[in-house]
Short mmCIF file of N, CA and C in Angstrom, two decimals:
data_model
loop_
_atom_site.label_atom_id
_atom_site.label_comp_id
_atom_site.label_asym_id
_atom_site.label_seq_id
_atom_site.Cartn_x
_atom_site.Cartn_y
_atom_site.Cartn_z
N ARG A 1 73.88 108.71 140.43
CA ARG A 1 73.01 108.84 138.95
C ARG A 1 72.95 108.07 137.67
N PRO A 2 71.93 107.62 137.27
CA PRO A 2 72.30 105.83 136.37
C PRO A 2 72.39 106.68 134.89
N SER A 3 73.55 105.85 134.34
CA SER A 3 74.18 106.34 133.37
C SER A 3 72.85 106.17 132.17
N ALA A 4 73.21 106.71 131.06
CA ALA A 4 72.02 106.93 129.90
C ALA A 4 72.97 106.37 129.06
N ARG A 5 72.71 105.13 128.83
CA ARG A 5 73.22 104.02 127.98
C ARG A 5 72.56 103.61 127.18
N LEU A 6 72.48 103.15 125.86
CA LEU A 6 71.60 102.44 125.21
C LEU A 6 71.61 100.70 125.58
N HIS A 7 70.78 100.38 125.42
CA HIS A 7 71.01 98.54 125.85
C HIS A 7 72.02 98.03 124.54
N GLN A 8 72.89 97.66 125.16
CA GLN A 8 73.71 96.86 124.42
C GLN A 8 73.91 95.38 124.37
N PRO A 9 73.31 94.66 123.48
CA PRO A 9 72.69 93.29 123.30
C PRO A 9 73.82 92.15 123.42
N GLN A 10 73.30 90.90 123.90
CA GLN A 10 73.81 90.58 124.48
C GLN A 10 74.64 89.41 123.35
N HIS A 11 75.82 88.55 123.60
CA HIS A 11 76.57 88.21 122.38
C HIS A 11 75.33 87.46 121.70
N GLY A 12 74.57 86.35 122.39
CA GLY A 12 73.65 85.29 121.80
C GLY A 12 72.63 86.57 121.15
N ASP A 13 72.35 87.58 120.99
CA ASP A 13 71.45 88.68 120.56
C ASP A 13 71.98 88.61 119.44
N ARG A 14 72.87 89.45 119.54
CA ARG A 14 73.88 89.41 117.93
C ARG A 14 74.30 88.52 116.97
N ALA A 15 74.70 87.26 117.47
CA ALA A 15 74.37 86.42 117.11
C ALA A 15 73.08 86.18 116.38
N GLY A 16 71.82 85.92 117.26
CA GLY A 16 70.59 85.33 116.21
C GLY A 16 70.34 86.95 115.50
N ALA A 17 70.84 88.18 115.88
CA ALA A 17 70.31 89.40 114.67
C ALA A 17 71.30 88.58 113.47
N ALA A 18 72.55 88.12 113.71
CA ALA A 18 73.64 88.59 112.02
C ALA A 18 72.49 87.35 111.23
N ARG A 19 72.18 85.97 112.19
CA ARG A 19 71.63 85.07 111.66
C ARG A 19 70.46 85.25 110.68
N ALA A 20 69.51 86.08 111.57
CA ALA A 20 68.24 86.68 110.67
C ALA A 20 68.40 87.44 110.00
N ALA A 21 69.52 88.08 110.03
CA ALA A 21 70.22 89.08 109.03
C ALA A 21 70.37 88.74 107.25
N ALA A 22 71.33 87.41 107.95
CA ALA A 22 72.27 86.90 106.55
C ALA A 22 70.45 85.98 105.52
N ALA A 23 70.35 85.62 106.66
CA ALA A 23 68.58 84.71 106.12
C ALA A 23 67.66 86.01 105.28
N GLN A 24 67.75 87.24 105.84
CA GLN A 24 66.96 88.48 105.07
C GLN A 24 67.25 88.39 103.86
N VAL A 25 68.95 88.92 103.65
CA VAL A 25 69.44 89.17 102.46
C VAL A 25 69.20 88.35 101.42
N LEU A 26 69.55 86.54 102.00
CA LEU A 26 69.04 85.72 101.43
C LEU A 26 67.77 85.36 100.53
N GLU A 27 66.58 86.13 101.07
CA GLU A 27 65.16 86.24 100.59
C GLU A 27 65.32 87.08 99.73
N LEU A 28 66.22 88.17 99.49
CA LEU A 28 65.98 89.26 98.91
C LEU A 28 67.06 88.97 97.13
N ASP A 29 68.27 87.82 97.75
CA ASP A 29 69.14 87.72 96.62
C ASP A 29 69.30 86.36 97.20
N PRO A 30 68.80 85.10 96.70
CA PRO A 30 69.17 83.91 97.22
C PRO A 30 70.00 83.11 96.39
N LYS A 31 71.00 83.95 95.66
CA LYS A 31 72.38 83.26 94.83
C LYS A 31 73.18 84.24 95.15
N ASN A 32 73.23 84.82 96.28
CA ASN A 32 74.13 85.65 97.25
C ASN A 32 75.25 84.54 97.91
N THR A 33 75.99 83.92 97.53
CA THR A 33 77.07 82.29 98.03
C THR A 33 77.59 83.20 98.98
N GLU A 34 78.44 84.42 98.99
CA GLU A 34 78.85 84.85 100.04
C GLU A 34 78.22 84.90 101.49
N VAL A 35 77.27 85.15 101.21
CA VAL A 35 76.26 85.31 102.61
C VAL A 35 75.76 84.03 103.16
N GLN A 36 74.96 83.06 101.51
CA GLN A 36 75.42 81.54 102.30
C GLN A 36 76.31 81.10 102.97
N MET A 37 77.83 81.49 102.80
CA MET A 37 78.60 80.55 103.48
C MET A 37 78.54 81.55 105.02
N LEU A 38 78.84 82.53 104.77
CA LEU A 38 78.14 83.52 106.21
C LEU A 38 77.43 82.87 106.90
N LEU A 39 76.32 82.10 106.78
CA LEU A 39 75.91 81.72 107.35
C LEU A 39 75.80 80.89 107.49
N ALA A 40 76.43 79.96 106.69
CA ALA A 40 76.70 78.92 107.47
C ALA A 40 77.61 78.87 108.43
N THR A 41 78.53 79.68 108.46
CA THR A 41 79.57 79.97 109.56
C THR A 41 78.63 80.13 110.81
N LEU A 42 77.42 81.34 110.87
CA LEU A 42 77.08 81.58 111.85
C LEU A 42 76.60 80.11 112.49
N HIS A 43 76.07 79.53 111.92
CA HIS A 43 74.87 78.37 112.04
C HIS A 43 75.93 77.55 112.93
N PHE A 44 76.96 77.37 112.65
CA PHE A 44 78.18 76.23 112.84
C PHE A 44 78.42 76.96 114.40
N ALA A 45 78.50 78.10 114.72
CA ALA A 45 78.93 78.84 115.53
C ALA A 45 77.75 78.29 116.45
N ALA A 46 76.72 78.51 116.54
CA ALA A 46 75.69 78.48 117.41
C ALA A 46 75.24 76.78 117.49
N HIS A 47 75.95 75.88 117.05
CA HIS A 47 76.07 74.92 117.20
C HIS A 47 74.62 74.22 116.55
N GLU A 48 74.52 74.77 115.54
CA GLU A 48 73.40 74.67 115.12
C GLU A 48 73.01 73.78 113.15
N GLN A 49 74.02 72.52 113.64
CA GLN A 49 74.42 71.67 112.49
C GLN A 49 73.41 71.64 111.45
N GLU A 50 72.30 71.55 111.22
CA GLU A 50 71.54 70.56 110.58
C GLU A 50 71.40 72.14 109.48
N PRO A 51 71.46 73.08 110.08
CA PRO A 51 70.92 74.15 108.91
C PRO A 51 72.44 75.04 108.90
N GLY A 52 73.39 74.46 109.10
CA GLY A 52 75.03 74.77 108.91
C GLY A 52 74.82 73.97 107.79
N CYS A 53 74.74 73.06 107.57
CA CYS A 53 75.01 71.82 106.58
C CYS A 53 74.14 72.39 105.47
N ALA A 54 73.02 72.80 105.50
CA ALA A 54 72.04 73.01 104.05
C ALA A 54 72.63 74.12 103.83
N ALA A 55 73.26 75.31 104.34
CA ALA A 55 73.86 76.40 103.87
C ALA A 55 75.05 75.85 103.12
N LEU A 56 75.83 74.92 103.68
CA LEU A 56 76.94 74.79 102.73
C LEU A 56 76.44 74.19 101.65
N GLU A 57 75.86 73.32 101.42
CA GLU A 57 75.03 72.39 100.50
C GLU A 57 74.97 73.57 99.53
N ARG A 58 73.54 74.33 99.97
CA ARG A 58 73.44 75.30 98.92
C ARG A 58 74.64 76.46 98.25
N TYR A 59 75.38 76.46 99.08
CA TYR A 59 76.73 76.89 98.38
C TYR A 59 77.28 76.45 97.25
N LEU A 60 77.26 75.09 97.34
CA LEU A 60 77.92 73.72 96.69
C LEU A 60 76.79 74.06 95.34
N GLU A 61 75.66 73.64 95.35
CA GLU A 61 74.62 73.99 94.93
C GLU A 61 75.18 75.16 93.80
N LEU A 62 75.22 76.58 94.37
CA LEU A 62 75.42 77.94 93.31
C LEU A 62 76.21 77.62 92.53
N GLU A 63 77.63 77.35 93.50
CA GLU A 63 79.11 77.54 92.97
C GLU A 63 79.81 76.39 93.12
N PRO A 64 79.69 75.03 92.75
CA PRO A 64 80.67 74.28 92.47
C PRO A 64 81.62 74.36 92.11
N HIS A 65 82.31 75.80 91.65
CA HIS A 65 83.64 75.63 91.26
C HIS A 65 83.99 77.14 91.70
N GLY A 66 83.17 77.75 92.59
CA GLY A 66 83.36 78.85 93.31
C GLY A 66 84.94 78.95 94.37
N PRO A 67 85.07 80.31 94.72
CA PRO A 67 85.75 80.73 95.29
C PRO A 67 86.22 79.97 96.65
N GLN A 68 85.50 79.38 96.99
CA GLN A 68 84.93 78.81 98.62
C GLN A 68 84.46 77.79 98.57
N ALA A 69 84.38 77.30 97.17
CA ALA A 69 83.94 75.71 97.61
C ALA A 69 85.06 74.57 97.82
N GLN A 70 86.36 74.38 98.03
CA GLN A 70 86.94 73.66 98.50
C GLN A 70 87.05 73.63 99.91
N GLU A 71 86.87 75.00 100.27
CA GLU A 71 86.33 75.06 101.98
C GLU A 71 85.58 74.54 102.14
N ALA A 72 84.37 74.71 101.28
CA ALA A 72 82.77 74.21 101.87
C ALA A 72 82.85 72.93 101.66
N ARG A 73 83.17 72.29 100.91
CA ARG A 73 83.36 71.11 100.78
C ARG A 73 84.20 70.33 101.98
N ALA A 74 85.13 70.87 102.32
CA ALA A 74 86.35 70.55 103.45
C ALA A 74 85.33 70.33 104.71
N LEU A 75 84.81 71.50 104.69
CA LEU A 75 84.14 71.55 106.22
C LEU A 75 82.57 70.91 106.33
N HIS A 76 81.84 70.55 104.95
CA HIS A 76 80.96 69.94 104.56
C HIS A 76 81.13 67.95 105.49
N LYS A 77 82.49 67.76 104.94
CA LYS A 77 83.17 66.54 105.19
C LYS A 77 83.41 66.54 106.86
N ARG A 78 84.59 67.30 107.12
CA ARG A 78 84.85 67.67 108.13
C ARG A 78 83.79 67.14 109.32
N LEU A 79 82.57 68.06 108.99
CA LEU A 79 81.54 68.14 109.86
C LEU A 79 80.28 67.13 109.95
N LYS A 80 80.97 66.30 108.97
CA LYS A 80 79.90 65.19 108.52
C LYS A 80 78.82 65.64 108.30
N CYS A 81 78.41 65.90 107.28
CA CYS A 81 77.23 66.97 106.85
C CYS A 81 76.76 65.17 106.02
N HIS A 82 75.45 65.22 105.80
CA HIS A 82 74.68 63.99 105.21
C HIS A 82 75.12 64.75 103.88
#
């Protein structure tokens, strides 16, 4: 008898869903810098360089001296964002 399990999304599905959820949060709260950094991390994990760099740049634009600014600058430089 087949087990009655809910569909478990694959890792890629979850990562895409996480990026989509972060983007939705930013639509509602475009100045949410924590989500901006999360979105950058999710993009880089998915090998999406351009949107990851854009998210880092947006974070730095919003909080140039914020709690993650040094990390954002280092990541921006290390990943050779323009």
